[in-house]
Coordinates of N, CA and C in Angstrom, one line a residue:
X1 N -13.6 13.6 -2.9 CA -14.7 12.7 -2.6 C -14.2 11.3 -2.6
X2 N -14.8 11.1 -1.6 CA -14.1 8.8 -1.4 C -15.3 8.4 -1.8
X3 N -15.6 7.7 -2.7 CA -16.9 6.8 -2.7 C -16.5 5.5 -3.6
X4 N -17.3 4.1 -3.1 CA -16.9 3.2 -3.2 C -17.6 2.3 -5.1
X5 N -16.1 2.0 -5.1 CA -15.8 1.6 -6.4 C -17.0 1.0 -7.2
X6 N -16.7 0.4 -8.4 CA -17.9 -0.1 -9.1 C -17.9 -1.9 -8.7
X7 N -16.6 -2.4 -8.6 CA -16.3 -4.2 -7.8 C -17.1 -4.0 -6.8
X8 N -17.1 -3.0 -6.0 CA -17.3 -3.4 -4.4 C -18.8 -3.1 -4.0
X9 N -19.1 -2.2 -5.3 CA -21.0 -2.0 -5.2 C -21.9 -3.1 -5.9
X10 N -20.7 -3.8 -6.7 CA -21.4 -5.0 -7.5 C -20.9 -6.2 -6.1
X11 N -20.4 -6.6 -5.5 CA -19.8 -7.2 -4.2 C -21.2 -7.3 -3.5
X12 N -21.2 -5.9 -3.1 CA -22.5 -5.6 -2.1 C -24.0 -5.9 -2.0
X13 N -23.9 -5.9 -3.9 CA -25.7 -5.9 -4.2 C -25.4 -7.3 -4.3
X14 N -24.5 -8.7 -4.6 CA -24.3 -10.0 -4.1 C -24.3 -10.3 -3.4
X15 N -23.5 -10.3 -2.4 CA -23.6 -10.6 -1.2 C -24.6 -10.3 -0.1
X16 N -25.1 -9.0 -0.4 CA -26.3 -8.0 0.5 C -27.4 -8.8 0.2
X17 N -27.5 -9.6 -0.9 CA -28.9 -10.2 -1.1 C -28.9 -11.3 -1.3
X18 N -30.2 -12.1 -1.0 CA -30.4 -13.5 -1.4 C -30.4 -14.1 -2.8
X19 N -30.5 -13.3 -3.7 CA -31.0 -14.2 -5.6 C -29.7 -13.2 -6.1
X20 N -29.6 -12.0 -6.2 CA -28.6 -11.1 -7.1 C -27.4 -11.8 -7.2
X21 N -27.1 -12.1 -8.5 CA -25.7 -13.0 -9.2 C -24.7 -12.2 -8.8
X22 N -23.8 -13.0 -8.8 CA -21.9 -12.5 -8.9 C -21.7 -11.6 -10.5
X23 N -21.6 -10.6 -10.3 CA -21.1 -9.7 -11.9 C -19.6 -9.1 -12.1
X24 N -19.4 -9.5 -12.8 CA -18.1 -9.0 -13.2 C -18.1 -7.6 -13.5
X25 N -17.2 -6.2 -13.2 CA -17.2 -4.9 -13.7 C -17.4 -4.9 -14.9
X26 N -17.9 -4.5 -16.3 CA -17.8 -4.0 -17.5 C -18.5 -3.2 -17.7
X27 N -18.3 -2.3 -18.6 CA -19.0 -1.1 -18.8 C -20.2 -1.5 -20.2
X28 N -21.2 -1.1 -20.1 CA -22.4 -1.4 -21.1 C -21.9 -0.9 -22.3
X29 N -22.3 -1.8 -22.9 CA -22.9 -1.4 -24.4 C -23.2 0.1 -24.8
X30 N -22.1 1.1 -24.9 CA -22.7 2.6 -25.2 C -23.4 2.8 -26.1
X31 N -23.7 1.8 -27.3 CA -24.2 2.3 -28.4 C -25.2 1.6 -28.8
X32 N -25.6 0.3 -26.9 CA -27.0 -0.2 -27.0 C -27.8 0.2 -26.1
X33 N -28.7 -0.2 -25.6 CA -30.5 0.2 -25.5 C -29.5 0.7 -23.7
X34 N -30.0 2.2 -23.1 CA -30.2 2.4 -22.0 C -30.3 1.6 -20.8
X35 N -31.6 1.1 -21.1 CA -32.1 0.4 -20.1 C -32.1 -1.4 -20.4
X36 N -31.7 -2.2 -19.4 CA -31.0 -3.4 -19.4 C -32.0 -4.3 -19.3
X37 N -31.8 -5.6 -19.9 CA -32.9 -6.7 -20.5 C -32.7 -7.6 -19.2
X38 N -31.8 -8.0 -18.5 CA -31.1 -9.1 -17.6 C -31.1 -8.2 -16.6
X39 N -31.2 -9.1 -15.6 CA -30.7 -8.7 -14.2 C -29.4 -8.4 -13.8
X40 N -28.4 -9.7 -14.6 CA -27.0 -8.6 -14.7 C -26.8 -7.7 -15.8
X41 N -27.3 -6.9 -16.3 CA -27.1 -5.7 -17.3 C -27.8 -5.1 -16.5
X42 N -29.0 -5.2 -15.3 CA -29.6 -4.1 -14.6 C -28.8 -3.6 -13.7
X43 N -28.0 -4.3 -13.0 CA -26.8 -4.5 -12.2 C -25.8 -3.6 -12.9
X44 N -25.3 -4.0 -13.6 CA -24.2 -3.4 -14.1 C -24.7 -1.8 -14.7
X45 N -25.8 -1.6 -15.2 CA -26.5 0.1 -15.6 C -26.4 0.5 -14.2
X46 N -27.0 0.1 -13.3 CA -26.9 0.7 -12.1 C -25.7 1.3 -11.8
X47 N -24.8 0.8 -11.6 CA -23.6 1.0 -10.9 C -22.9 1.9 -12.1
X48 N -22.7 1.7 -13.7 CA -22.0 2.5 -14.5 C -22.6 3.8 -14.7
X49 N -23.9 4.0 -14.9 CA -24.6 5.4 -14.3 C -24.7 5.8 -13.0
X50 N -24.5 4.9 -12.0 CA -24.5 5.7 -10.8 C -23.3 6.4 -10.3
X51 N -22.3 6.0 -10.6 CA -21.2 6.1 -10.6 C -20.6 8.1 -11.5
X52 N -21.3 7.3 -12.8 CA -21.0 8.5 -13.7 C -21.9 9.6 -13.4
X53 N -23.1 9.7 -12.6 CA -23.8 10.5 -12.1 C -23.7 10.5 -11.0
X54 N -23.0 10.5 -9.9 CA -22.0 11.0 -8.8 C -21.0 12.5 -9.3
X55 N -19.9 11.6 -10.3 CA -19.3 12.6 -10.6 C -20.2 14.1 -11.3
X56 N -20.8 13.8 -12.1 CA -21.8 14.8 -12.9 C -22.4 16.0 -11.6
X57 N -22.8 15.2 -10.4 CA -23.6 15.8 -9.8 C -22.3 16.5 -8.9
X58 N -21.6 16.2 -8.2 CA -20.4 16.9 -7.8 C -20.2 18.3 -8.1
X59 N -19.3 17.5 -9.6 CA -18.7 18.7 -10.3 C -19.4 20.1 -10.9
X60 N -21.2 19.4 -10.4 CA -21.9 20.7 -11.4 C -22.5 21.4 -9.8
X61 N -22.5 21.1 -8.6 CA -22.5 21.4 -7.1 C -21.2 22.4 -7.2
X62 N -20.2 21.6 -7.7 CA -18.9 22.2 -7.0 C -18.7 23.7 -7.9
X63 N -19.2 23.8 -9.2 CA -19.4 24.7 -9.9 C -20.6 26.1 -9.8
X64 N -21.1 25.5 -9.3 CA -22.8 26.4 -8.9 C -21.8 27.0 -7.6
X65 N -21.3 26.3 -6.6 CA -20.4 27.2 -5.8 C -19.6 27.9 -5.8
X66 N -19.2 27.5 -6.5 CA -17.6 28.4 -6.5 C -17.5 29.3 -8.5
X67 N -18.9 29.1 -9.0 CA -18.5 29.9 -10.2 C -17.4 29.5 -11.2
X68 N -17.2 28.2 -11.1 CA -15.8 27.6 -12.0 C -16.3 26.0 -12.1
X69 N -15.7 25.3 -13.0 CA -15.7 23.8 -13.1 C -13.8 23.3 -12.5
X70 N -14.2 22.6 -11.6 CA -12.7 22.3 -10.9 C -12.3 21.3 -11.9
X71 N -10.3 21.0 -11.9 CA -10.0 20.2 -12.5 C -10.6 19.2 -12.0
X72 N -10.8 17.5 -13.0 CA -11.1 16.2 -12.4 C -10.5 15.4 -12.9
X73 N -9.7 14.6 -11.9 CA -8.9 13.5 -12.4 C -9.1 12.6 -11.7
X74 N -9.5 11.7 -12.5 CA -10.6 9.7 -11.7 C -9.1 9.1 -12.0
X75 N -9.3 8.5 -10.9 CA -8.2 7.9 -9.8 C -8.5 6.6 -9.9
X76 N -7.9 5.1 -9.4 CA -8.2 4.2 -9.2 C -7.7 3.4 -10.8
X77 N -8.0 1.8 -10.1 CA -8.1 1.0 -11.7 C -9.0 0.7 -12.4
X78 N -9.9 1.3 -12.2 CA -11.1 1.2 -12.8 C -11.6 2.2 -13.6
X79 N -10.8 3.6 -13.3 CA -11.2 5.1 -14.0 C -11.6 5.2 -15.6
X80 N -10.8 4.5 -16.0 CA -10.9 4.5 -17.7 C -12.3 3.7 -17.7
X81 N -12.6 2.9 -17.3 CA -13.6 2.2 -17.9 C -15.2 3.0 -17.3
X82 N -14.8 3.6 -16.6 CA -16.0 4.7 -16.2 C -16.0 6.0 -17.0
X83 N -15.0 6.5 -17.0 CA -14.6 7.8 -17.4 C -13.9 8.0 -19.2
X84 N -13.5 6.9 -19.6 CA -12.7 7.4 -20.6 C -13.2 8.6 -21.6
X85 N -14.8 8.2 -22.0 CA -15.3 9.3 -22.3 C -16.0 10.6 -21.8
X86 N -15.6 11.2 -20.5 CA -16.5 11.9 -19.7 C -16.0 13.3 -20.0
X87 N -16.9 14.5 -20.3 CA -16.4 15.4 -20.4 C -16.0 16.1 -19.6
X88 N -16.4 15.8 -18.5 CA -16.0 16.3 -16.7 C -14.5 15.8 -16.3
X89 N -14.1 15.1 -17.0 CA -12.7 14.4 -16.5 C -12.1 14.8 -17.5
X90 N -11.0 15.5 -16.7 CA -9.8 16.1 -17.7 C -8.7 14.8 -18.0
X91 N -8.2 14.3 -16.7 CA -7.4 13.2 -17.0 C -7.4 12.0 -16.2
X92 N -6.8 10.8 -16.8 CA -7.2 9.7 -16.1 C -6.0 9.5 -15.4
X93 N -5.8 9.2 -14.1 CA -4.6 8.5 -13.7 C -5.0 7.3 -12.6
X94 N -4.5 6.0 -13.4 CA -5.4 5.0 -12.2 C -4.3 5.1 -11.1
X95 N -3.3 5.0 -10.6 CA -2.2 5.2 -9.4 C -1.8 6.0 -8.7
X96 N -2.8 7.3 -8.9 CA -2.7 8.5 -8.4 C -1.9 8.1 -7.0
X97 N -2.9 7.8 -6.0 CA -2.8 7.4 -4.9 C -1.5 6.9 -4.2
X98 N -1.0 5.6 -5.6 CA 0.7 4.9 -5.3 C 1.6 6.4 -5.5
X99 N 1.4 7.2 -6.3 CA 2.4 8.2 -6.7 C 2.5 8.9 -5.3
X100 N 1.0 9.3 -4.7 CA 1.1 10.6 -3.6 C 2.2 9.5 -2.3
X101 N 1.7 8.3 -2.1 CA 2.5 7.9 -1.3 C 3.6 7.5 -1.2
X102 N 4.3 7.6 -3.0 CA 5.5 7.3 -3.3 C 6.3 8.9 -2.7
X103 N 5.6 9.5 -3.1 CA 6.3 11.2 -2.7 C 6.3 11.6 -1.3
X104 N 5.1 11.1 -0.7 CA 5.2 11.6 1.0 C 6.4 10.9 1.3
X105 N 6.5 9.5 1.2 CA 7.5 8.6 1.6 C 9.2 9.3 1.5
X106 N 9.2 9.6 0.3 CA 10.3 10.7 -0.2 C 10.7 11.5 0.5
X107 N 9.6 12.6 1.1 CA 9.7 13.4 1.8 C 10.2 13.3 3.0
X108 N 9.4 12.0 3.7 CA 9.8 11.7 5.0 C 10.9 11.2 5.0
X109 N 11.4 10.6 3.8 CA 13.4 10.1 4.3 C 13.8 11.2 4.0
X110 N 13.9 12.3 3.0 CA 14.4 13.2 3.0 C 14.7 14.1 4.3
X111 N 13.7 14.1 5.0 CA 13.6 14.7 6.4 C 14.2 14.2 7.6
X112 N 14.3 12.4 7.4 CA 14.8 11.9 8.7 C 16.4 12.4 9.1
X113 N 17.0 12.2 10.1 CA 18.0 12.2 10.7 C 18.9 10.9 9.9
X114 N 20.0 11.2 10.0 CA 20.7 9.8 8.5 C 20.6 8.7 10.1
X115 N 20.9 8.6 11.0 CA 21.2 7.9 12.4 C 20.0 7.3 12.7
X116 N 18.7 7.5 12.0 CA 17.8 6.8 12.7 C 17.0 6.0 11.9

């Protein structure tokens, strides 16, 4: 699944609108009130539950089909602060991404002709 980050949905609901403030990513208060007093705490619930209920809804899709819960590993630099506690996420790796391209790259000199 590609879907776009928690910066760039907080970006969007700024820029996309005329009054919605600039917010910084942080993840809420887990051990205060749900629902958000401020417009940036509404902002930011938004996006940290929507985010975490993307994955939820996925993984329990991907499971109703195929009769299994797939491995999940959140990707990016932001994964921990979404996921550290998720029970759907087996492991965090924020550079996933740098690794796969560090290894294709591998592969492809491994493969070239030494002459070219």
């Amino acid at each position: 699944m590609i879907a776009p980050g928690g910066r760039m949905q907080l970006r969007a609901l700024h820029e996309g609108t005329s009054s919605l403030p600039a917010v910084a990513l942080a993840a809420p208060d887990r051990e205060g009130d749900t629902f958000a007093k401020t417009t940036p705490e509404a902002m930011l619930h938004g996006v940290y539950f929507g985010v975490r209920g993307l994955v939820r809804t996925v993984v329990e899709r991907f499971a109703a089909r195929f009769g299994a819960y797939p491995t999940v590993i959140a990707t990016g630099g932001d994964a921990a602060l979404f996921f550290d506690d998720d029970e759907f996420v087996e492991r965090i790796v924020p550079d996933l991404t740098l690794r796969g391209i560090a290894l294709a790259a591998q592969a492809a000199l491994a493969d070239a002709p030494e002459d070219a």
